Coordinates of C-alpha atoms in Angstrom, one line a residue:
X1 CA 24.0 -82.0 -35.3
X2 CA 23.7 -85.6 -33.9
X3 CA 26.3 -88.3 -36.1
X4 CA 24.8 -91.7 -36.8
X5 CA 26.6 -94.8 -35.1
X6 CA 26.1 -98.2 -37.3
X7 CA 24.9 -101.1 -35.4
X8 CA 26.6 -104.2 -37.0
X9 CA 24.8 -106.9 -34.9
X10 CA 26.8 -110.4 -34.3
X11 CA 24.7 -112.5 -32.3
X12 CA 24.7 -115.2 -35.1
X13 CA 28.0 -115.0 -35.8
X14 CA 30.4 -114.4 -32.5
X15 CA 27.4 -114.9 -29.9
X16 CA 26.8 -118.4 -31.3
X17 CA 30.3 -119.6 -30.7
X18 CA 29.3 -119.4 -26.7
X19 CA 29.3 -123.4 -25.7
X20 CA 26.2 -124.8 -25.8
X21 CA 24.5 -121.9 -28.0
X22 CA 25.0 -123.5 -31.4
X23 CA 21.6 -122.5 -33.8
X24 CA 20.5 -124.6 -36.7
X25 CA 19.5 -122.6 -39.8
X26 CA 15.7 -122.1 -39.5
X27 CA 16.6 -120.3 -35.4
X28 CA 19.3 -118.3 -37.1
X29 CA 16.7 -117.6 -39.8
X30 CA 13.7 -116.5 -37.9
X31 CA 16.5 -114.6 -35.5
X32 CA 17.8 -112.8 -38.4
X33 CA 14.1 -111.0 -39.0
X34 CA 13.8 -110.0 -35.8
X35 CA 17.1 -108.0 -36.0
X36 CA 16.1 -106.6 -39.0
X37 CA 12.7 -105.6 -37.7
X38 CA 14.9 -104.2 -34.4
X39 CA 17.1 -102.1 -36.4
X40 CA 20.2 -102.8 -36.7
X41 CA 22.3 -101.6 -39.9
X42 CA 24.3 -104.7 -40.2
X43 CA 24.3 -108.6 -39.5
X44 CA 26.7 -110.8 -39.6
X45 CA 25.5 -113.7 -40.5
X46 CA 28.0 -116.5 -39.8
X47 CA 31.2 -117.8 -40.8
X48 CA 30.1 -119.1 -44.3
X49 CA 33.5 -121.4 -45.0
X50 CA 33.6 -123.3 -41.3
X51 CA 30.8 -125.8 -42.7
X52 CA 28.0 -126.7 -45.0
X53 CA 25.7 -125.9 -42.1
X54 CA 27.2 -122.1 -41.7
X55 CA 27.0 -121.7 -45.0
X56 CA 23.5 -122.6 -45.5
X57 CA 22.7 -120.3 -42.8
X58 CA 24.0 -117.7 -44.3
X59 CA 22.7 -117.9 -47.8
X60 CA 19.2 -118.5 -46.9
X61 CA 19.5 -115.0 -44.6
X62 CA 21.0 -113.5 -47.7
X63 CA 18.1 -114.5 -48.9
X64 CA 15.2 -113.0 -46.7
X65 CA 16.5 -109.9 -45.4
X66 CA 15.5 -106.3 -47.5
X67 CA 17.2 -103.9 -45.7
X68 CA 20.1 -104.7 -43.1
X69 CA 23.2 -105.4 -45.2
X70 CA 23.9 -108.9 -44.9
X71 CA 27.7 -109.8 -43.5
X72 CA 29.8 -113.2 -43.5
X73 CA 33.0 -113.6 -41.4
X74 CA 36.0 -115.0 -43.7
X75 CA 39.8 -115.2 -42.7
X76 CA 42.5 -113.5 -45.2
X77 CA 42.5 -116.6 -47.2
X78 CA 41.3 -117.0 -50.9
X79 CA 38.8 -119.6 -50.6
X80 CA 37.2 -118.4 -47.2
X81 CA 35.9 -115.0 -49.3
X82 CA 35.3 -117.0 -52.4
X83 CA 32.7 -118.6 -50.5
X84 CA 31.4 -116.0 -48.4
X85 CA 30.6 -114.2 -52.1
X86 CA 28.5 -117.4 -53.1
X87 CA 26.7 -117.6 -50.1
X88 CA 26.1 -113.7 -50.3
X89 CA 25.2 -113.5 -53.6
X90 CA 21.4 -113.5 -53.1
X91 CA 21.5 -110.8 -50.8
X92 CA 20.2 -107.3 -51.2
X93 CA 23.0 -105.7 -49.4
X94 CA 25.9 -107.6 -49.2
X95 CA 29.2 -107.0 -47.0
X96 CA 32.5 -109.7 -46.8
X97 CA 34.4 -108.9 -43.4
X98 CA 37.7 -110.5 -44.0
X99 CA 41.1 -109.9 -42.0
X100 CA 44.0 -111.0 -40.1
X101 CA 46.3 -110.9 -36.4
X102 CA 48.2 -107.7 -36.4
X103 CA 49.9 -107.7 -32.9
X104 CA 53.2 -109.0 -32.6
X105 CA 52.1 -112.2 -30.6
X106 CA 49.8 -113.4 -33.6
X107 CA 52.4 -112.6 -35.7
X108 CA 55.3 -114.4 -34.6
X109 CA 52.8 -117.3 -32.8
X110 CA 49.8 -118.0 -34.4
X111 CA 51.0 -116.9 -38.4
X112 CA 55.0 -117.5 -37.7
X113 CA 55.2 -114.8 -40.3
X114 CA 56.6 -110.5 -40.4
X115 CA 54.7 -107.6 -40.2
X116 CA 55.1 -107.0 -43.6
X117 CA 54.2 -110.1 -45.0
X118 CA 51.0 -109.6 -42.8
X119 CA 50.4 -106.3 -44.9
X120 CA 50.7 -107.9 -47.8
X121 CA 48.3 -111.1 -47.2
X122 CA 45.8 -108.0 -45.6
X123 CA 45.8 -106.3 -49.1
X124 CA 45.1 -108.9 -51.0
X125 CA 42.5 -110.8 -49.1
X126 CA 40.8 -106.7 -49.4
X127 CA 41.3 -106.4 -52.9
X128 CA 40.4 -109.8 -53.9
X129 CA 36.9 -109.2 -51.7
X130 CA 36.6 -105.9 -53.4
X131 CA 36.2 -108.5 -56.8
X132 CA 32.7 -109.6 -55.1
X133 CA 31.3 -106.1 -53.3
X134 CA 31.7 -103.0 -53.2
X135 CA 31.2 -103.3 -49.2
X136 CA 34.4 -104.7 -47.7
X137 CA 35.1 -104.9 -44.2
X138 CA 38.9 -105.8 -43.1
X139 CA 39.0 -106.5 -38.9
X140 CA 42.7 -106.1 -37.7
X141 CA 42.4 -109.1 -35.1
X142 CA 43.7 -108.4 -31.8
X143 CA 44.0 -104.6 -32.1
X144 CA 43.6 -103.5 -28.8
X145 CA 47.6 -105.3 -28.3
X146 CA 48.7 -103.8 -31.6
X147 CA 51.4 -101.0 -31.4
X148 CA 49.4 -98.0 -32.6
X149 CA 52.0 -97.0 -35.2
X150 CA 52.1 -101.0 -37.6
X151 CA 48.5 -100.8 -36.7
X152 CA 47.8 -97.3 -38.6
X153 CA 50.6 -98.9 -41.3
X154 CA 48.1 -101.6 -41.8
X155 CA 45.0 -99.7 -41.9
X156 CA 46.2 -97.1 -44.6
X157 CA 47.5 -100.1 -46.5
X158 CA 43.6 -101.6 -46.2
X159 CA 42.1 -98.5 -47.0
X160 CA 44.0 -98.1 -50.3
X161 CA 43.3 -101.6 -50.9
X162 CA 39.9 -100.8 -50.8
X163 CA 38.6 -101.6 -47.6
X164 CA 35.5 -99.6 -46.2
X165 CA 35.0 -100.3 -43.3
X166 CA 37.7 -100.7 -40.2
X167 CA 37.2 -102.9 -37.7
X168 CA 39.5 -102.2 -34.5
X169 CA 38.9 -105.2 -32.2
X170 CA 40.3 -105.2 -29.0
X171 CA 39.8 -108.7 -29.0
X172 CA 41.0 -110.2 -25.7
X173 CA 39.5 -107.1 -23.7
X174 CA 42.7 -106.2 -22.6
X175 CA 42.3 -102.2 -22.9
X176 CA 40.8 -99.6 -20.8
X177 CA 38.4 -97.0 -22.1
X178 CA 41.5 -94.0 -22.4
X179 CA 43.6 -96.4 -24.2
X180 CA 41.2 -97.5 -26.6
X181 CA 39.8 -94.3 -27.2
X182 CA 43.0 -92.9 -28.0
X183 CA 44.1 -96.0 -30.5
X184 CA 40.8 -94.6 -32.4
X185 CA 42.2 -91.2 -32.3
X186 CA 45.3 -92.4 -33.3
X187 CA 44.0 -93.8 -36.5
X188 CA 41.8 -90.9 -37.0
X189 CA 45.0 -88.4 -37.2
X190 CA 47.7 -90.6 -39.2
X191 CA 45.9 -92.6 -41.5
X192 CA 45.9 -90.9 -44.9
X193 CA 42.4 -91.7 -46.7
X194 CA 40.8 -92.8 -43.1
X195 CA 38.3 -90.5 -44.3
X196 CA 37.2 -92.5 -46.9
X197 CA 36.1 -95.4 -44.5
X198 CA 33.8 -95.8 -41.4
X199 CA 36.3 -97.0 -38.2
X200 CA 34.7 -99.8 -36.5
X201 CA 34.7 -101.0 -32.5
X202 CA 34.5 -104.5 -31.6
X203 CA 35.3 -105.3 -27.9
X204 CA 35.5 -108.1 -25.7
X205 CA 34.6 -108.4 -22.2
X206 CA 37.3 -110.1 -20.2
X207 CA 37.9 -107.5 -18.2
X208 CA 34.2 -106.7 -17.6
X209 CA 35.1 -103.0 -20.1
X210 CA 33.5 -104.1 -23.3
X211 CA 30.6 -101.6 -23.1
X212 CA 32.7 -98.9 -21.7
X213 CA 35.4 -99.6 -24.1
X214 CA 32.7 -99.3 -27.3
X215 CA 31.6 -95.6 -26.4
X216 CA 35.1 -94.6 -26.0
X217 CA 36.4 -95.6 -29.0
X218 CA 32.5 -93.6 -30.5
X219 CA 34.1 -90.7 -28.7
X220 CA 37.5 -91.1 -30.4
X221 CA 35.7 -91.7 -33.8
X222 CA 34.6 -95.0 -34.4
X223 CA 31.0 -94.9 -36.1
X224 CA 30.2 -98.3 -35.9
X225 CA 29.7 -100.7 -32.8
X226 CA 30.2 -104.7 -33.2
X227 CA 27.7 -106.0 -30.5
X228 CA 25.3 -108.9 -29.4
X229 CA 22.1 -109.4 -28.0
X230 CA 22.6 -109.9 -24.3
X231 CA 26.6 -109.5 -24.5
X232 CA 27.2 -112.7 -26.1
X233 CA 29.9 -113.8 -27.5
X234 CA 33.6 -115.8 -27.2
X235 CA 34.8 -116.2 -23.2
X236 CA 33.1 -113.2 -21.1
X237 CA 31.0 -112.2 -24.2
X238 CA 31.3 -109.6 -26.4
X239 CA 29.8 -105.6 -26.0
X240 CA 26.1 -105.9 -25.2
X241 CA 24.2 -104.2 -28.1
X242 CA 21.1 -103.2 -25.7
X243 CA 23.9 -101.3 -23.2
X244 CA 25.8 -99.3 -26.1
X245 CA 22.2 -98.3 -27.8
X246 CA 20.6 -97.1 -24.7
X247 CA 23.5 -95.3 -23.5
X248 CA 23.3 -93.3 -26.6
X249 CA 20.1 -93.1 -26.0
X250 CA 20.5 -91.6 -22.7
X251 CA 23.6 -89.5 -23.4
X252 CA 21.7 -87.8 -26.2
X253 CA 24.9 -84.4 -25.3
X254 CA 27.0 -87.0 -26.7
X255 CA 25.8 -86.1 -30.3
X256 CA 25.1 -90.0 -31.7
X257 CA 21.7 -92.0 -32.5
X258 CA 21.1 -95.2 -33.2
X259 CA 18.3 -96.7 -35.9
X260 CA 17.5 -99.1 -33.2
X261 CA 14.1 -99.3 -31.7
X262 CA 14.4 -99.8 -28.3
X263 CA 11.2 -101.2 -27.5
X264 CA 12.0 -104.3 -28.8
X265 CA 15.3 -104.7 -26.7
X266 CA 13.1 -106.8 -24.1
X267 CA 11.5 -109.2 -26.2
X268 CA 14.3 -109.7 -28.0
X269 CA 16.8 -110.3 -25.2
X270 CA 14.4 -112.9 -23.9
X271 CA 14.1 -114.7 -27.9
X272 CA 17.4 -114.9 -27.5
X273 CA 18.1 -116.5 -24.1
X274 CA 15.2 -118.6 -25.0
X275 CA 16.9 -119.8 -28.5
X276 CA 20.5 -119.9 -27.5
X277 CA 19.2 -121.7 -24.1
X278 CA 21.7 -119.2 -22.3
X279 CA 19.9 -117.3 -19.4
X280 CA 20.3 -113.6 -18.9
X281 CA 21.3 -112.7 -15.4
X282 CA 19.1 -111.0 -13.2
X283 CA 21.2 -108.4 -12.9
X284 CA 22.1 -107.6 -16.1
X285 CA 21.4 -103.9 -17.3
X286 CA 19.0 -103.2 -19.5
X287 CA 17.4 -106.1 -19.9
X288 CA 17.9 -108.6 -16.8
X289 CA 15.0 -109.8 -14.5
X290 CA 15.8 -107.0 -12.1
X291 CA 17.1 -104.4 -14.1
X292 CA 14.0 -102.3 -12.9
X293 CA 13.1 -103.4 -9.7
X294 CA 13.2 -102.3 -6.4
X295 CA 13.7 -103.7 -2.8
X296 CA 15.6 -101.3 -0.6
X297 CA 13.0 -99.1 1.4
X298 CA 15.2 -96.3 0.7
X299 CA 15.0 -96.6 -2.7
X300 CA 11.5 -98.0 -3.0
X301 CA 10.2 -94.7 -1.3
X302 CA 12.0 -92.1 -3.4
X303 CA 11.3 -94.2 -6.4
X304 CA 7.2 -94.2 -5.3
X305 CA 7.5 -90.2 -4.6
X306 CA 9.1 -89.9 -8.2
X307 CA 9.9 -92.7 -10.8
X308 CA 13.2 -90.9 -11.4
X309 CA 14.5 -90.7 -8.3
X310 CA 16.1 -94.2 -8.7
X311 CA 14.9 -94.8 -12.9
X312 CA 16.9 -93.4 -15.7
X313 CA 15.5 -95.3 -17.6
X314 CA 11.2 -95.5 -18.1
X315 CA 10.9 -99.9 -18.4
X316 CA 8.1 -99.0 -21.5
X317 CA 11.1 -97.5 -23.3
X318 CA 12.9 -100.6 -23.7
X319 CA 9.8 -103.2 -23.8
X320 CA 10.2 -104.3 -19.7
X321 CA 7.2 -104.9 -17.5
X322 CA 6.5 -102.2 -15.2
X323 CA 9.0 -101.8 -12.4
X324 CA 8.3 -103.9 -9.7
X325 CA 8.8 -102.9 -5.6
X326 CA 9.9 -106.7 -4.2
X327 CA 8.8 -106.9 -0.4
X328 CA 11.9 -108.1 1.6
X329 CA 12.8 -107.5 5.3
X330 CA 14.9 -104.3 3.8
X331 CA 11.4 -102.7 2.8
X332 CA 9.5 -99.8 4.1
X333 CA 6.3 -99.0 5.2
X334 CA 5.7 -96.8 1.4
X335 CA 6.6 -99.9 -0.1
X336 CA 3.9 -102.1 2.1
X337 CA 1.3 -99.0 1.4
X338 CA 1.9 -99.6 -2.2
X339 CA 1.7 -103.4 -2.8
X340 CA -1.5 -103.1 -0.5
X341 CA -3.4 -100.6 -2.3
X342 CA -2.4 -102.7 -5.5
X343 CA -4.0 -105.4 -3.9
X344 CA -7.1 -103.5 -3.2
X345 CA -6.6 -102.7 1.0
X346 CA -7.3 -99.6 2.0
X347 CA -5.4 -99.2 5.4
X348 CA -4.9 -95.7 7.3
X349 CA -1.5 -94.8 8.0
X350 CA -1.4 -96.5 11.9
X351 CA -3.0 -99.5 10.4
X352 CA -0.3 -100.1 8.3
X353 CA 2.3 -99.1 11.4
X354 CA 0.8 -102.4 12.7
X355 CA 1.1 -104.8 9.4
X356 CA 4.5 -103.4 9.7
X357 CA 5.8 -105.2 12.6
X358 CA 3.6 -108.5 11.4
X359 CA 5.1 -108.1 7.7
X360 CA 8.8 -107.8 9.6
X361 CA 8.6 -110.9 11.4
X362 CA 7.4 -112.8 7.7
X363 CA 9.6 -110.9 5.9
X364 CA 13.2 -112.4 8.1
X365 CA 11.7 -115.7 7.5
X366 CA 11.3 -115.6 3.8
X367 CA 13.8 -113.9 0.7
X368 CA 10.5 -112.2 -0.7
X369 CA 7.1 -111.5 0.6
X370 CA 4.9 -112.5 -2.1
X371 CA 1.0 -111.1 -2.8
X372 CA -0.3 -114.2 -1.4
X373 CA 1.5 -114.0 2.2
X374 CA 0.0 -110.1 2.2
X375 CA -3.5 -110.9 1.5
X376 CA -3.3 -113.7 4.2
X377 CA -1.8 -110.8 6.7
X378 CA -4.4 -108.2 5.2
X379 CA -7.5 -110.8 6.1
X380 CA -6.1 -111.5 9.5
X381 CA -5.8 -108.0 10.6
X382 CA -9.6 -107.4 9.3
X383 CA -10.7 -109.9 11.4
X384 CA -9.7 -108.3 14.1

């Protein structure tokens, strides 16, 4: 029987700390519905302490959504989860993700503190959130550098403490997929009352593994992915919530589903980009310009033969336009058949042997033969 993975979205949170993406409260807002209407299980809404502005945000998203639990970022410090329960409070569902460093650099560096005095300010920043809901999220920051045994020390600690939810960032993106799917398992196996709480993935992409990383630690027993709308998110981004969903999509022998509807993926990516005025590559999966289009005459025949031949994926399943064949001097003669018929030519196969040759010597000239330069060729050779 297939296992539910928890989609906690942080576009508005994590993806808005990109340079130059900074939203204003009615784009976080009308953002904020659109995730709920997407799917996703949780939002994190902002960082509700860092300024009036934030906090604003967050409240008035409190405010609006009815179903997705409603999240706010806070650091292990008293006020910063006093004020993430104010600006909560309105909310239907209400979660306080609070936490602290746990590998030894943020330890000695960043809090010039021990590892047990970090266990004790983790338990009770936990218990004093537990004062406001009943939904408490604790992120041991910079996990994926944490020595597995302190890190399971400080997760048990949590988890007693009340935390239900365990976020196991691997925050720089330093690991690969084995090593953070065997942290996960790690946990899984020598953390007494683990079963009580829902293990958590949130992964960087420094090392281009984010994506990867998230379904490893799913397979080591995570249940919840931390992700963002087109990858966004501090440095190289964060894991890319339209990769992780379809993959489980895909991978359906995997055993997990999402409640995300993927139809929605496209026009949501491109809300984004348009809001956050950050573009998507073209390349990007999923959802970049040319994440279904096709330009090697290889691959454009096969793919006109049989959609699947070069498609996993059907572009109506994730809201894309129809796949596209781009005409470009690597094209073949299928290819040209195609975009001609489209256009409305009807040529027999030896009159398309001769637009061939014309449509090679355009096509070396130019990046992309577009409909205009075939109709022109199409016309000429009519004429004739």
């Amino acid at each position: 029987m297939s296992e539910k993975v928890f989609i906690f979205d942080t576009t508005l949170r994590d993806g808005e700390q990109v340079p130059g993406c900074k939203l204003n409260t009615a784009e976080k807002l009308a953002l904020a519905l659109r995730l709920e209407e997407l799917g996703v299980d949780i939002l994190e809404a902002g960082f509700p302490v860092s300024s009036p502005g934030d906090f604003d945000s967050v409240n008035q998203i409190a405010k609006a959504l009815k179903n997705t639990v409603v999240c706010g970022l806070t650091r292990a410090v008293q006020k910063d989860i006093e004020v993430a329960a104010e600006a909560l409070k309105p909310a239907k569902r209400s979660r306080i993700h609070t936490g602290i460093g746990t590998s030894d650099l943020h330890i000695k560096y960043k809090f010039n503190s021990t590892r047990e005095e970090i266990i004790e300010r983790a338990i009770k920043a936990v218990s004093l959130a537990r004062n406001f809901t009943d939904d408490v999220e604790f992120y041991a920051e910079d996990a994926g550098r944490t020595d597995n045994e302190y890190l399971a020390r400080v997760i048990e600690a949590v988890v007693k403490a009340g935390a239900t939810t365990l976020n196991i960032p691997d925050t720089t993106g330093y690991c690969l997929p084995y090593q953070y799917q065997a942290k996960m398992e790690y946990l899984v196996n020598n953390v007494k009352g683990i079963e009580k709480a829902v293990l958590s993935c949130h992964c960087h992409n420094d090392l281009g593994l984010a994506t990867a990383n998230s379904i490893a630690g799913v397979m080591g027993g995570a249940r919840q992915i931390e992700c963002t709308i087109n990858g966004l998110g501090e440095r190289a981004g964060n894991t890319a919530l339209e990769e992780v969903v379809m993959i489980l999509n895909q991978h359906k022998d995997l055993g997990y589903y999402t409640h995300i509807n993927p139809t929605l993926l496209n026009p949501i990516s491109r809300e984004v980009s348009e809001i956050m005025r950050m573009m998507v590559q073209p390349n990007k999966a999923i959802v970049g310009a040319n994440a279904f289009s096709h330009s090697s005459g290889i691959h454009q025949d096969g793919f006109l033969k049989e959609a699947q031949t070069y498609e996993i994926i059907n572009p109506a399943e994730v809201g894309a336009e129809d796949s596209k064949i781009v005409l470009t001097a690597r094209s073949g003669r299928s290819a040209l058949a195609f975009r001609l018929h489209k256009l409305g030519y009807e040529f027999m196969r030896n009159d398309i042997d001769a637009l061939y040759n014309q449509f090679l010597e355009v096509a070396d000239k130019m990046k992309e033969v577009k409909d205009s330069d075939l109709k022109t060729m199409a016309d000429n050779y009519n004429k004739k």
